[in-house]
Amino acid sequence: MKTANFPSLRVAPELREAAESVLESGESLSSFVAQSVTLQIRQRRAQRDFIERGLASRDAALQSGEYFSADDVLRDLDEVIADAEARAVK
């Protein structure tokens, strides 16, 4: 597979120094930037998918007329957490 380049990026010297200061042993600035871009792509895709699921849920609720209050949902989640904690103690 052929590789491609990102465009040159001009940054303040302080930003470059900050990035270099957190490099791990043997890690290059280029690999750090590539990893950062990869992680940002994953995060934005996850965020986009989350919003899409929320909008689909909203549309389904509008069609069905079935809604749940935040208090009910939080109470149910508290029960799930309590059950999981009880199982973990055993």
Short mmCIF file of C-alpha atoms in Angstrom, two decimals, residues 69-81:
data_model
loop_
_atom_site.label_atom_id
_atom_site.label_comp_id
_atom_site.label_asym_id
_atom_site.label_seq_id
_atom_site.Cartn_x
_atom_site.Cartn_y
_atom_site.Cartn_z
CA SER A 69 -38.16 10.42 32.58
CA ALA A 70 -34.55 11.07 33.47
CA ASP A 71 -35.35 10.15 37.08
CA ASP A 72 -36.67 6.74 36.02
CA VAL A 73 -33.64 6.06 33.84
CA LEU A 74 -31.20 7.13 36.56
CA ARG A 75 -33.03 4.99 39.12
CA ASP A 76 -32.77 1.97 36.80
CA LEU A 77 -29.06 2.63 36.24
CA ASP A 78 -28.49 2.90 40.00
CA GLU A 79 -30.12 -0.52 40.38
CA VAL A 80 -27.87 -2.00 37.69
CA ILE A 81 -24.81 -0.60 39.44
#
